[in-house]
Amino acid sequence: MAFQISLKINGNGHDVELEDARPTLLDVLRERIGLTGTKKGCDRGQCGACTVLIDGRRVNSCLSLAVSLDGAEVTTVEGLSDGDTLHPVQAAFIENDGFQCGYCTPGQIMSAVGFLGETGGDASAEAVREGMSGNLCRCGAYAGIQDAVLDAQARMSKGGKT
Amino acid sequence: MKAFDYQRPETIAEAIKAASKPGASYYAGGTNLLDLMKVGVRTPDSLIDITRLDDLKRIEPQKDGSLRIGALVRNSDLARNVDILSDYPAIAEALLSGASGQLRNSATVGGNLMQQPRCAYFYDPHSACNLHEVGEGCDALEGENGKHAVLGWTKTCIAVHPSDFCVPLAAMGARVVVDGPDGSREISIDEFYTLPGSVQPPGSALKQGEIITAIILPSDAKRFAPRARYIKLRDRTSYAFAIVSAAAMLHIGDGRIKDARIALGGVAANPWRAREAEDTLNGAEANEASFKKAADAALADAKPSGDNAHKIELARRILVRALKAAADGTPPKMPDLPGSVFAVGKEAR
Ligand SMILES: Cc1cc2nc3c(=O)[nH]c(=O)nc-3n(C[C@H](O)[C@H](O)[C@H](O)COP(=O)(O)OP(=O)(O)OC[C@H]3O[C@@H](n4cnc5c(N)ncnc54)[C@H](O)[C@@H]3O)c2cc1C
Ligand code: SF4
Ligand code: FES
Ligand code: FES
């Protein structure tokens, strides 16, 4: 059974033809739309590399059936910056050494954007570590990631763009 | 993944009709079902996507003071709900101690109740497991079973129910509302889960086609709100299933415990309500000696199902800790590490 779905991805409308109901949002983004910023780590909800925002909420795209999301708005790491102006979370990751190899980074950044939207802008370091626990980093860049999220929180509460 | 038909009904009646066919399965957040489909342990012929059934997305205070939670409310939304935080704080703490921020945004109340065991042999389609097919046997008996059950198990299955959310639900005696081909009914959480028997593996009271529509939190559980905690021991501080966990709720007056509610997680195929332990606390002083006595009563019948005798003592200690934390009072603000033994330790210091 074939399905036609439409998704708004990073502000652009996409009509996607699915041969059957099996593809996850992750596979649609990477294989059909060509947005390879979103990474596949475990494909099982265990690592967070595939984190994107669906209707503004962070989720694991590897455990979401694309067909179920017909009509949804999706934001991936490619959709965060405003032209050459980085999103405050992206800028903070660069300045705080929030990564080493970079494989987990798009997921970390999308998760941080989602997390900062969930809190009142006053998350402690411990709350950041807990809130970001759904994103594993094989390089162990956790200290930098924590600092980047705290820095991004401070930048965003000042209303700063970067 | 095996191919499957897909339907997205607009009404509950349509959903029930579609799901009544053998081989059909409801799809909610997908975080457990898709995982099991990817490894080939679940191979439904059709998925009935219930995510557009908006009637199941509400949290509604009822006239009798109870709170009705629609089955499609996402775990994260429930944990942030003001009525939950003020009246049933252990529910919020349990939810926030489970999975990750991303998974909680997808996971639904109904899916959380219906999640399957995390036993490694269940997850492997090539291992013998009575949950694959009754009579297949149980490879966990002679395998990696350090995290398996210590209460209510038989050699048919020694897996534990992995949900955190269900533990405070069991403690407060929540009710599960289901609808199905034969109409709707309410099932107490005690009866919702079935323990393994001599042949039959553990499961739920749901019949083919039946859908959970809501969970009802009883109004009389609100009196525990000032002293209600959920404490969970894990391999790592966050993003891990419980090795053992405990929900403890106390109602204290005139220096004595007037009513106590206790349930344990990670010990059995259901969220384990410990009524004998509750009884030892009624009228007792809220002190360590009483809590230890209660913990001994809760684990009196426990026996290892494999390489897991340590879980019995861990469960005792976690329960004592949860009772102490409850007696100290529900924190005014959700701890930064919900349900964590470290958070509790810090407060106690
Ligand atoms: C990496 C990882 C870590 C996790 N850690 C934890 C943890 O620490 N603690 C914890 O408690 N959980 C944990 N979980 C499990 C998670 O809570 C469950 O996957 C989630 O709650 C399932 O909800 P869902 O809506 O996604 O269900 P789905 O995957 O959509 O469905 C699960 C099952 O429920 C059935 N179902 C769904 N809704 C209904 C309904 N309304 N009526 C009848 N049947 C229904 C489906 O048919 C299916 O059989 C973890 C999961 C992952 C992947
Ligand atoms: S413990 Fe239960 S789930 Fe695990 S292999 Fe045995 S029967 Fe299957
Ligand atoms: S790829 Fe989705 S969580 Fe690992
Ligand atoms: S930066 Fe390499 S995995 Fe995180």
PDB file of N, CA and C and ligand atoms in Angstrom, chain A residues 26 39-50 60-63, chain B residues 239, ligand 3:
ATOM      1  N   LEU A  26      13.397   9.502  10.279  1.00  0.00           N
ATOM      2  CA  LEU A  26      14.848   9.589  10.076  1.00  0.00           C
ATOM      3  C   LEU A  26      15.226   9.169   8.660  1.00  0.00           C
ATOM      4  N   LYS A  39      21.520  12.386  12.190  1.00  0.00           N
ATOM      5  CA  LYS A  39      22.344  11.171  12.118  1.00  0.00           C
ATOM      6  C   LYS A  39      21.615   9.937  12.631  1.00  0.00           C
ATOM      7  N   LYS A  40      22.029   8.804  12.081  1.00  0.00           N
ATOM      8  CA  LYS A  40      21.554   7.514  12.593  1.00  0.00           C
ATOM      9  C   LYS A  40      22.666   6.903  13.441  1.00  0.00           C
ATOM     10  N   GLY A  41      22.398   6.762  14.736  1.00  0.00           N
ATOM     11  CA  GLY A  41      23.382   6.112  15.598  1.00  0.00           C
ATOM     12  C   GLY A  41      22.953   4.680  15.831  1.00  0.00           C
ATOM     13  N   CYS A  42      21.934   4.511  16.654  1.00  0.00           N
ATOM     14  CA  CYS A  42      21.487   3.173  17.051  1.00  0.00           C
ATOM     15  C   CYS A  42      20.256   2.716  16.282  1.00  0.00           C
ATOM     16  N   ASP A  43      19.452   3.669  15.815  1.00  0.00           N
ATOM     17  CA  ASP A  43      18.168   3.391  15.160  1.00  0.00           C
ATOM     18  C   ASP A  43      17.156   2.751  16.124  1.00  0.00           C
ATOM     19  N   ARG A  44      17.384   2.860  17.433  1.00  0.00           N
ATOM     20  CA  ARG A  44      16.555   2.170  18.414  1.00  0.00           C
ATOM     21  C   ARG A  44      16.161   3.059  19.607  1.00  0.00           C
ATOM     22  N   GLY A  45      16.314   4.365  19.477  1.00  0.00           N
ATOM     23  CA  GLY A  45      15.916   5.242  20.585  1.00  0.00           C
ATOM     24  C   GLY A  45      16.898   5.315  21.724  1.00  0.00           C
ATOM     25  N   GLN A  46      18.110   4.795  21.524  1.00  0.00           N
ATOM     26  CA  GLN A  46      19.030   4.692  22.651  1.00  0.00           C
ATOM     27  C   GLN A  46      20.159   5.722  22.658  1.00  0.00           C
ATOM     28  N   CYS A  47      20.292   6.537  21.593  1.00  0.00           N
ATOM     29  CA  CYS A  47      21.472   7.404  21.541  1.00  0.00           C
ATOM     30  C   CYS A  47      21.167   8.875  21.293  1.00  0.00           C
ATOM     31  N   GLY A  48      20.038   9.214  20.695  1.00  0.00           N
ATOM     32  CA  GLY A  48      19.678  10.616  20.492  1.00  0.00           C
ATOM     33  C   GLY A  48      20.275  11.279  19.263  1.00  0.00           C
ATOM     34  N   ALA A  49      21.100  10.563  18.474  1.00  0.00           N
ATOM     35  CA  ALA A  49      21.748  11.180  17.304  1.00  0.00           C
ATOM     36  C   ALA A  49      20.722  11.673  16.282  1.00  0.00           C
ATOM     37  N   CYS A  50      19.546  11.073  16.299  1.00  0.00           N
ATOM     38  CA  CYS A  50      18.513  11.361  15.304  1.00  0.00           C
ATOM     39  C   CYS A  50      17.513  12.411  15.771  1.00  0.00           C
ATOM     40  N   ASN A  60      12.951  11.421  18.986  1.00  0.00           N
ATOM     41  CA  ASN A  60      13.874  10.541  18.257  1.00  0.00           C
ATOM     42  C   ASN A  60      13.220  10.199  16.919  1.00  0.00           C
ATOM     43  N   SER A  61      13.782  10.697  15.825  1.00  0.00           N
ATOM     44  CA  SER A  61      13.135  10.468  14.529  1.00  0.00           C
ATOM     45  C   SER A  61      13.233   9.008  14.093  1.00  0.00           C
ATOM     46  N   CYS A  62      14.137   8.222  14.719  1.00  0.00           N
ATOM     47  CA  CYS A  62      14.268   6.804  14.343  1.00  0.00           C
ATOM     48  C   CYS A  62      13.103   5.976  14.857  1.00  0.00           C
ATOM     49  N   LEU A  63      12.372   6.483  15.848  1.00  0.00           N
ATOM     50  CA  LEU A  63      11.241   5.721  16.384  1.00  0.00           C
ATOM     51  C   LEU A  63       9.913   6.402  16.051  1.00  0.00           C
TER      52      LEU A  63
ATOM     53  N   TYR B 239      18.462   7.960  32.239  1.00  0.00           N
ATOM     54  CA  TYR B 239      18.282   7.269  30.960  1.00  0.00           C
ATOM     55  C   TYR B 239      18.609   5.787  31.107  1.00  0.00           C
TER      56      TYR B 239
HETATM   57  S1  FES C   3      19.416   6.806  16.045  1.00  0.00           S
HETATM   58 FE1  FES C   3      17.597   7.406  17.014  1.00  0.00          FE
HETATM   59  S2  FES C   3      18.135   7.320  19.109  1.00  0.00           S
HETATM   60 FE2  FES C   3      19.894   6.455  18.144  1.00  0.00          FE
END
